[in-house]
């Protein structure tokens, strides 16, 4: 039976003023009940609510894949700052000191890649003072040393596995290209640091990477792009049961402001190399309760002190929260090695896993108030041609692929702003924390970070990737195992 429409104006005209107020209050209450609980709107120091549309986003989800440069995934994407080309052919090349030739970027159809070394010194030497030509030299550095005086050896006449100069496109990663066409592609997203995965993941949650003489004292921590296992008398050996990281991370501010968060891990294996320059090593187990390169929060002192270890959960809990409409305000989502796209793992397996996660979110009841930030943690030794800006002693590092996926994202927009993972922290702080920063002068837990990364003048603002005047994007549910034709048909 079709209900009769309610003419609220006609009803109120026949009521006395006192009853009008009561009726309005009753109707407002009904609306609030229908919408469910609403998180408090952040208030600036002046005491007035921020009117910006950023608060349309009530759920931020960060998905972090592994070890790809921007040029290796989107170097030929139309309109992006990609590989310099003329007549469809690359105009740049990188010297190969063993083969005595120059290697140009090329299309690579392989599903499994090798990449190159990607420690802090490798990043600096790949960049090579802005020449962006050190990639093959770094990958062959050991081989060059072994070949001195042995130029007649066949191994010394053959160049390295040069897939670090290779790039993929819509033929291998059609879903990622579909997201870029339908939502926002960021073509100047720089890894926040020089080097490998661990400091990148530390920056992702805290805006800093450091080494602590005493992990229970934030003031004892100083900038470091190594890791707690490196060096004589390593922190991990001196504090075998942790914690290892004493400085302040974002969860401290979230907890302080009563903002919900969750860090979701796929149980499995990860290449837990203690040497950031290593390309490969024996994978270690990754579980919810295991502090690791991709799961650093259990080793933060403030997470333990705040009683927040229970917020680090399995991916099954994330899927359940998505489907039930109980997502926290801030979520980090981490794959295992098999689904990470880290060299050695299949690109197709990572894309399928990411697609499944995003499809699930899009089908969930909270998609309309969600922003997904998808990025890759470091460049993995793969070629990129753009010189990173320098903001402090830690970086920026090389460019990585990054996308914004949301019903409020601008359609088919390429964001040319200078960005790093610090922009994710900035967006969350502006959305949920009234602009509070991980600033040792104001956050109530001083540490010795050299820079408040969210405030550096070079850093762009992710708000520019959205149109909050009205939702412009429908969900883009894609096939898990796509063909190019499948994806092209789905986006029209």
Tab-separated table of C-alpha atoms in Angstrom, residues 14-332:
chain	number	residue	atom	x	y	z
A	14	UNK	CA	-3.080	24.624	11.585
A	15	UNK	CA	-1.161	24.362	14.842
A	16	UNK	CA	-0.570	26.976	17.532
A	17	UNK	CA	2.973	28.416	17.795
A	18	UNK	CA	3.801	26.368	20.889
A	19	UNK	CA	2.779	23.235	19.106
A	20	UNK	CA	4.792	24.325	16.027
A	21	UNK	CA	8.022	24.342	18.036
A	22	UNK	CA	7.195	20.976	19.530
A	23	UNK	CA	6.387	19.554	16.095
A	24	UNK	CA	9.651	20.850	14.607
A	25	UNK	CA	11.645	19.382	17.472
A	26	UNK	CA	9.856	16.068	17.012
A	27	UNK	CA	10.595	15.983	13.272
A	28	UNK	CA	14.268	16.844	13.846
A	29	UNK	CA	14.488	14.024	16.359
A	30	UNK	CA	13.015	11.620	13.819
A	31	UNK	CA	15.636	12.659	11.228
A	32	UNK	CA	18.469	12.213	13.727
A	33	UNK	CA	17.254	8.749	14.637
A	34	UNK	CA	17.032	7.812	10.959
A	35	UNK	CA	20.586	9.035	10.297
A	36	UNK	CA	22.066	7.307	13.325
A	37	UNK	CA	24.755	8.704	15.652
A	38	UNK	CA	26.710	11.633	14.270
A	39	UNK	CA	30.334	12.235	15.224
A	40	UNK	CA	30.985	15.654	16.768
A	41	UNK	CA	32.153	18.222	14.252
A	42	UNK	CA	35.701	19.401	14.906
A	43	UNK	CA	35.941	22.904	16.369
A	44	UNK	CA	38.795	25.310	15.719
A	45	UNK	CA	40.669	27.059	18.488
A	46	UNK	CA	38.451	30.117	18.010
A	47	UNK	CA	35.481	27.981	19.017
A	48	UNK	CA	33.552	27.967	15.768
A	49	UNK	CA	32.762	24.913	13.686
A	50	UNK	CA	34.645	24.501	10.404
A	51	UNK	CA	32.098	24.953	7.588
A	52	UNK	CA	34.278	23.218	4.993
A	53	UNK	CA	32.822	20.271	3.099
A	54	UNK	CA	35.641	18.036	4.278
A	55	UNK	CA	33.351	16.851	7.086
A	56	UNK	CA	31.210	15.130	4.464
A	57	UNK	CA	33.891	12.453	4.733
A	58	UNK	CA	33.184	10.452	7.885
A	59	UNK	CA	35.383	7.464	7.030
A	60	UNK	CA	38.959	7.599	5.709
A	61	UNK	CA	40.428	4.290	4.526
A	62	UNK	CA	44.107	4.038	3.563
A	63	UNK	CA	45.151	1.002	1.521
A	64	UNK	CA	48.903	0.604	1.075
A	65	UNK	CA	50.411	-1.670	-1.558
A	66	UNK	CA	54.139	-2.171	-2.125
A	67	UNK	CA	57.173	-1.098	-4.100
A	68	UNK	CA	56.196	0.583	-7.361
A	69	UNK	CA	57.207	3.909	-8.839
A	70	UNK	CA	54.706	6.227	-10.486
A	71	UNK	CA	56.289	5.775	-13.924
A	72	UNK	CA	56.197	1.979	-13.557
A	73	UNK	CA	52.371	2.013	-13.247
A	74	UNK	CA	51.104	5.291	-14.721
A	75	UNK	CA	54.050	6.523	-16.795
A	76	UNK	CA	51.951	6.403	-19.965
A	77	UNK	CA	48.601	7.473	-18.466
A	78	UNK	CA	47.087	10.271	-20.629
A	79	UNK	CA	47.495	13.728	-19.099
A	80	UNK	CA	49.764	12.637	-16.256
A	81	UNK	CA	53.359	13.740	-15.704
A	82	UNK	CA	54.650	10.486	-17.115
A	83	UNK	CA	57.646	9.171	-18.985
A	84	UNK	CA	58.868	11.823	-21.461
A	85	UNK	CA	57.872	10.636	-24.922
A	86	UNK	CA	58.153	11.759	-28.531
A	87	UNK	CA	56.103	10.012	-31.218
A	88	UNK	CA	55.166	7.357	-28.698
A	89	UNK	CA	58.770	6.500	-27.800
A	90	UNK	CA	60.621	7.376	-24.571
A	91	UNK	CA	63.152	10.171	-24.896
A	92	UNK	CA	64.908	9.390	-21.598
A	93	UNK	CA	67.363	6.601	-20.861
A	94	UNK	CA	69.445	5.377	-17.947
A	95	UNK	CA	73.080	4.279	-18.313
A	96	UNK	CA	73.976	0.653	-17.853
A	97	UNK	CA	77.628	0.689	-16.714
A	98	UNK	CA	78.108	-3.029	-17.361
A	99	UNK	CA	76.697	-3.220	-20.866
A	100	UNK	CA	77.999	0.269	-21.733
A	101	UNK	CA	74.675	1.326	-23.171
A	102	UNK	CA	71.659	3.374	-22.253
A	103	UNK	CA	68.380	1.646	-21.351
A	104	UNK	CA	65.069	3.318	-22.169
A	105	UNK	CA	61.782	2.627	-20.377
A	106	UNK	CA	59.849	-0.178	-22.059
A	107	UNK	CA	56.492	-1.879	-21.752
A	108	UNK	CA	56.751	-4.932	-19.486
A	109	UNK	CA	53.938	-7.485	-19.673
A	110	UNK	CA	55.352	-9.781	-16.988
A	111	UNK	CA	53.153	-10.418	-13.962
A	112	UNK	CA	56.129	-10.893	-11.643
A	113	UNK	CA	58.914	-8.330	-11.353
A	114	UNK	CA	62.292	-7.954	-9.660
A	115	UNK	CA	62.815	-4.204	-9.275
A	116	UNK	CA	65.961	-2.907	-7.619
A	117	UNK	CA	67.524	-2.112	-4.267
A	118	UNK	CA	65.582	0.488	-2.319
A	119	UNK	CA	67.333	1.496	0.857
A	120	UNK	CA	67.946	5.150	1.784
A	121	UNK	CA	71.323	5.297	0.026
A	122	UNK	CA	69.775	3.677	-3.069
A	123	UNK	CA	67.142	6.412	-3.238
A	124	UNK	CA	69.768	9.128	-3.010
A	125	UNK	CA	71.942	7.486	-5.659
A	126	UNK	CA	68.981	6.760	-7.955
A	127	UNK	CA	68.118	10.472	-7.775
A	128	UNK	CA	71.816	11.324	-8.303
A	129	UNK	CA	71.587	15.031	-7.586
A	130	UNK	CA	68.519	15.416	-9.793
A	131	UNK	CA	69.800	13.503	-12.836
A	132	UNK	CA	67.474	10.537	-12.070
A	133	UNK	CA	69.911	8.147	-13.724
A	134	UNK	CA	71.320	5.936	-10.972
A	135	UNK	CA	68.792	3.085	-11.060
A	136	UNK	CA	70.729	0.483	-13.039
A	137	UNK	CA	74.056	1.513	-11.519
A	138	UNK	CA	72.660	0.821	-8.038
A	139	UNK	CA	71.190	-2.502	-9.107
A	140	UNK	CA	74.538	-3.616	-10.522
A	141	UNK	CA	76.830	-2.067	-7.903
A	142	UNK	CA	77.831	-5.445	-6.443
A	143	UNK	CA	78.273	-6.960	-9.859
A	144	UNK	CA	80.470	-4.039	-10.942
A	145	UNK	CA	82.769	-4.600	-7.970
A	146	UNK	CA	83.043	-8.296	-8.761
A	147	UNK	CA	83.789	-7.600	-12.433
A	148	UNK	CA	86.692	-5.205	-12.009
A	149	UNK	CA	89.511	-6.632	-14.078
A	150	UNK	CA	87.233	-9.373	-15.452
A	151	UNK	CA	85.788	-7.655	-18.511
A	152	UNK	CA	86.112	-10.838	-20.578
A	153	UNK	CA	83.742	-12.752	-18.306
A	154	UNK	CA	80.291	-13.299	-19.929
A	155	UNK	CA	78.610	-12.297	-16.667
A	156	UNK	CA	80.369	-8.959	-16.886
A	157	UNK	CA	79.318	-8.279	-20.477
A	158	UNK	CA	75.616	-8.836	-19.871
A	159	UNK	CA	73.542	-6.117	-18.271
A	160	UNK	CA	71.323	-6.577	-15.206
A	161	UNK	CA	67.758	-7.814	-15.146
A	162	UNK	CA	66.462	-4.468	-16.380
A	163	UNK	CA	62.781	-4.801	-15.488
A	164	UNK	CA	63.329	-1.849	-13.166
A	165	UNK	CA	63.109	0.204	-16.387
A	166	UNK	CA	59.865	-1.510	-17.375
A	167	UNK	CA	56.368	-0.072	-17.043
A	168	UNK	CA	52.866	-1.525	-16.956
A	169	UNK	CA	49.702	-0.006	-18.392
A	170	UNK	CA	46.003	-0.845	-18.766
A	171	UNK	CA	46.901	-4.178	-20.334
A	172	UNK	CA	48.297	-5.454	-16.998
A	173	UNK	CA	46.574	-3.202	-14.448
A	174	UNK	CA	43.202	-2.324	-16.037
A	175	UNK	CA	41.414	-1.802	-12.716
A	176	UNK	CA	43.973	0.708	-11.454
A	177	UNK	CA	43.698	2.612	-14.712
A	178	UNK	CA	39.888	2.471	-14.442
A	179	UNK	CA	40.047	4.022	-10.958
A	180	UNK	CA	42.336	6.734	-12.349
A	181	UNK	CA	39.925	7.510	-15.195
A	182	UNK	CA	36.862	7.526	-12.953
A	183	UNK	CA	38.243	9.158	-9.792
A	184	UNK	CA	41.500	11.004	-8.949
A	185	UNK	CA	45.066	10.149	-9.924
A	186	UNK	CA	47.840	11.974	-8.044
A	187	UNK	CA	50.927	12.264	-10.228
A	188	UNK	CA	53.168	14.024	-7.693
A	189	UNK	CA	52.755	11.789	-4.664
A	190	UNK	CA	56.228	11.303	-3.219
A	191	UNK	CA	57.260	8.704	-0.692
A	192	UNK	CA	57.767	10.795	2.471
A	193	UNK	CA	61.267	9.422	3.019
A	194	UNK	CA	64.317	8.107	1.244
A	195	UNK	CA	64.279	4.362	1.166
A	196	UNK	CA	62.368	1.275	2.014
A	197	UNK	CA	59.098	0.074	3.484
A	198	UNK	CA	59.617	0.443	7.236
A	199	UNK	CA	60.249	4.208	7.345
A	200	UNK	CA	57.461	4.704	4.795
A	201	UNK	CA	54.996	2.894	7.052
A	202	UNK	CA	56.244	4.808	10.077
A	203	UNK	CA	55.675	8.089	8.252
A	204	UNK	CA	52.230	6.843	7.217
A	205	UNK	CA	51.097	6.581	10.836
A	206	UNK	CA	53.277	9.202	12.542
A	207	UNK	CA	54.843	11.693	10.107
A	208	UNK	CA	58.344	10.624	11.146
A	209	UNK	CA	60.851	7.766	11.189
A	210	UNK	CA	63.280	7.658	14.100
A	211	UNK	CA	65.483	5.548	16.344
A	212	UNK	CA	64.970	5.750	20.106
A	213	UNK	CA	67.663	5.264	22.707
A	214	UNK	CA	64.865	4.654	25.201
A	215	UNK	CA	61.553	3.817	23.495
A	216	UNK	CA	59.574	4.874	26.564
A	217	UNK	CA	60.867	8.460	26.194
A	218	UNK	CA	59.874	10.414	23.088
A	219	UNK	CA	62.676	12.921	23.692
A	220	UNK	CA	65.280	10.162	23.187
A	221	UNK	CA	64.258	9.588	19.550
A	222	UNK	CA	66.210	11.035	16.613
A	223	UNK	CA	65.651	10.797	12.853
A	224	UNK	CA	66.614	7.457	11.333
A	225	UNK	CA	65.738	5.710	8.082
A	226	UNK	CA	67.296	2.430	9.160
A	227	UNK	CA	65.342	0.312	11.561
A	228	UNK	CA	65.340	-0.948	15.134
A	229	UNK	CA	67.221	-4.118	14.119
A	230	UNK	CA	70.127	-2.328	12.433
A	231	UNK	CA	73.442	-1.265	13.908
A	232	UNK	CA	75.480	-2.431	16.873
A	233	UNK	CA	73.499	-2.588	20.074
A	234	UNK	CA	70.259	-2.328	18.081
A	235	UNK	CA	67.119	-1.117	19.808
A	236	UNK	CA	65.390	-4.435	19.088
A	237	UNK	CA	68.121	-6.360	20.902
A	238	UNK	CA	68.099	-4.014	23.886
A	239	UNK	CA	64.294	-4.070	24.111
A	240	UNK	CA	63.390	-7.567	22.850
A	241	UNK	CA	59.789	-7.324	24.089
A	242	UNK	CA	59.261	-3.776	22.850
A	243	UNK	CA	58.031	-1.172	22.475
A	244	UNK	CA	60.509	0.158	19.919
A	245	UNK	CA	59.037	3.524	18.851
A	246	UNK	CA	58.720	6.186	21.511
A	247	UNK	CA	57.638	9.186	19.469
A	248	UNK	CA	54.065	10.333	18.902
A	249	UNK	CA	51.893	8.777	16.205
A	250	UNK	CA	48.488	9.807	14.885
A	251	UNK	CA	46.592	7.348	17.074
A	252	UNK	CA	47.635	9.376	20.128
A	253	UNK	CA	45.697	12.385	18.814
A	254	UNK	CA	42.784	10.229	17.631
A	255	UNK	CA	42.477	8.613	21.057
A	256	UNK	CA	42.812	11.980	22.798
A	257	UNK	CA	39.953	13.421	20.697
A	258	UNK	CA	37.773	10.269	20.983
A	259	UNK	CA	38.028	9.489	17.264
A	260	UNK	CA	37.742	5.807	16.392
A	261	UNK	CA	40.436	4.030	14.378
A	262	UNK	CA	41.456	0.564	13.235
A	263	UNK	CA	44.570	-0.946	11.661
A	264	UNK	CA	43.665	-4.072	9.670
A	265	UNK	CA	46.194	-6.730	8.692
A	266	UNK	CA	45.991	-9.668	6.323
A	267	UNK	CA	47.588	-12.621	8.127
A	268	UNK	CA	50.231	-14.324	6.036
A	269	UNK	CA	53.825	-13.657	5.090
A	270	UNK	CA	55.814	-10.520	4.441
A	271	UNK	CA	59.389	-10.008	3.239
A	272	UNK	CA	60.646	-8.764	6.584
A	273	UNK	CA	64.141	-7.776	5.443
A	274	UNK	CA	66.189	-6.111	8.138
A	275	UNK	CA	68.369	-4.550	5.434
A	276	UNK	CA	66.417	-1.917	3.568
A	277	UNK	CA	68.627	-2.292	0.492
A	278	UNK	CA	67.826	-5.989	0.107
A	279	UNK	CA	65.671	-6.919	-2.864
A	280	UNK	CA	64.652	-10.267	-1.487
A	281	UNK	CA	64.781	-12.257	1.740
A	282	UNK	CA	63.004	-15.136	3.439
A	283	UNK	CA	59.462	-14.035	4.307
A	284	UNK	CA	58.481	-13.869	7.971
A	285	UNK	CA	55.015	-14.416	9.376
A	286	UNK	CA	52.674	-11.464	9.676
A	287	UNK	CA	49.862	-11.576	12.212
A	288	UNK	CA	47.682	-9.039	13.981
A	289	UNK	CA	49.788	-9.129	17.134
A	290	UNK	CA	53.182	-9.266	15.437
A	291	UNK	CA	54.990	-5.922	15.166
A	292	UNK	CA	56.532	-5.783	11.709
A	293	UNK	CA	57.490	-3.552	8.819
A	294	UNK	CA	53.915	-3.386	7.553
A	295	UNK	CA	52.355	-3.448	11.010
A	296	UNK	CA	54.383	-1.006	13.154
A	297	UNK	CA	51.716	0.272	15.562
A	298	UNK	CA	52.062	-2.544	18.151
A	299	UNK	CA	55.605	-1.258	18.735
A	300	UNK	CA	54.565	2.325	19.518
A	301	UNK	CA	54.755	3.262	23.192
A	302	UNK	CA	51.717	5.545	23.058
A	303	UNK	CA	49.524	2.833	21.483
A	304	UNK	CA	50.343	0.564	24.412
A	305	UNK	CA	49.977	3.274	27.038
A	306	UNK	CA	46.577	4.294	25.644
A	307	UNK	CA	45.338	0.702	25.728
A	308	UNK	CA	44.741	0.726	21.974
A	309	UNK	CA	46.406	-2.535	20.937
A	310	UNK	CA	42.942	-4.018	20.423
A	311	UNK	CA	42.408	-1.623	17.508
A	312	UNK	CA	44.936	-3.622	15.478
A	313	UNK	CA	42.790	-6.335	13.933
A	314	UNK	CA	42.412	-8.901	11.200
A	315	UNK	CA	41.160	-8.039	7.732
A	316	UNK	CA	38.101	-10.177	8.518
A	317	UNK	CA	37.109	-7.597	11.143
A	318	UNK	CA	37.427	-4.845	8.542
A	319	UNK	CA	35.202	-6.686	6.088
A	320	UNK	CA	32.636	-7.264	8.814
A	321	UNK	CA	32.659	-3.585	9.819
A	322	UNK	CA	32.250	-2.518	6.180
A	323	UNK	CA	29.245	-4.755	5.641
A	324	UNK	CA	27.603	-3.897	8.961
A	325	UNK	CA	28.146	-0.150	8.639
A	326	UNK	CA	30.348	0.069	11.738
A	327	UNK	CA	33.580	1.381	10.227
A	328	UNK	CA	35.798	3.505	12.466
A	329	UNK	CA	36.561	7.044	11.355
A	330	UNK	CA	40.114	6.134	10.305
A	331	UNK	CA	41.240	2.784	8.896
A	332	UNK	CA	44.574	1.498	7.643
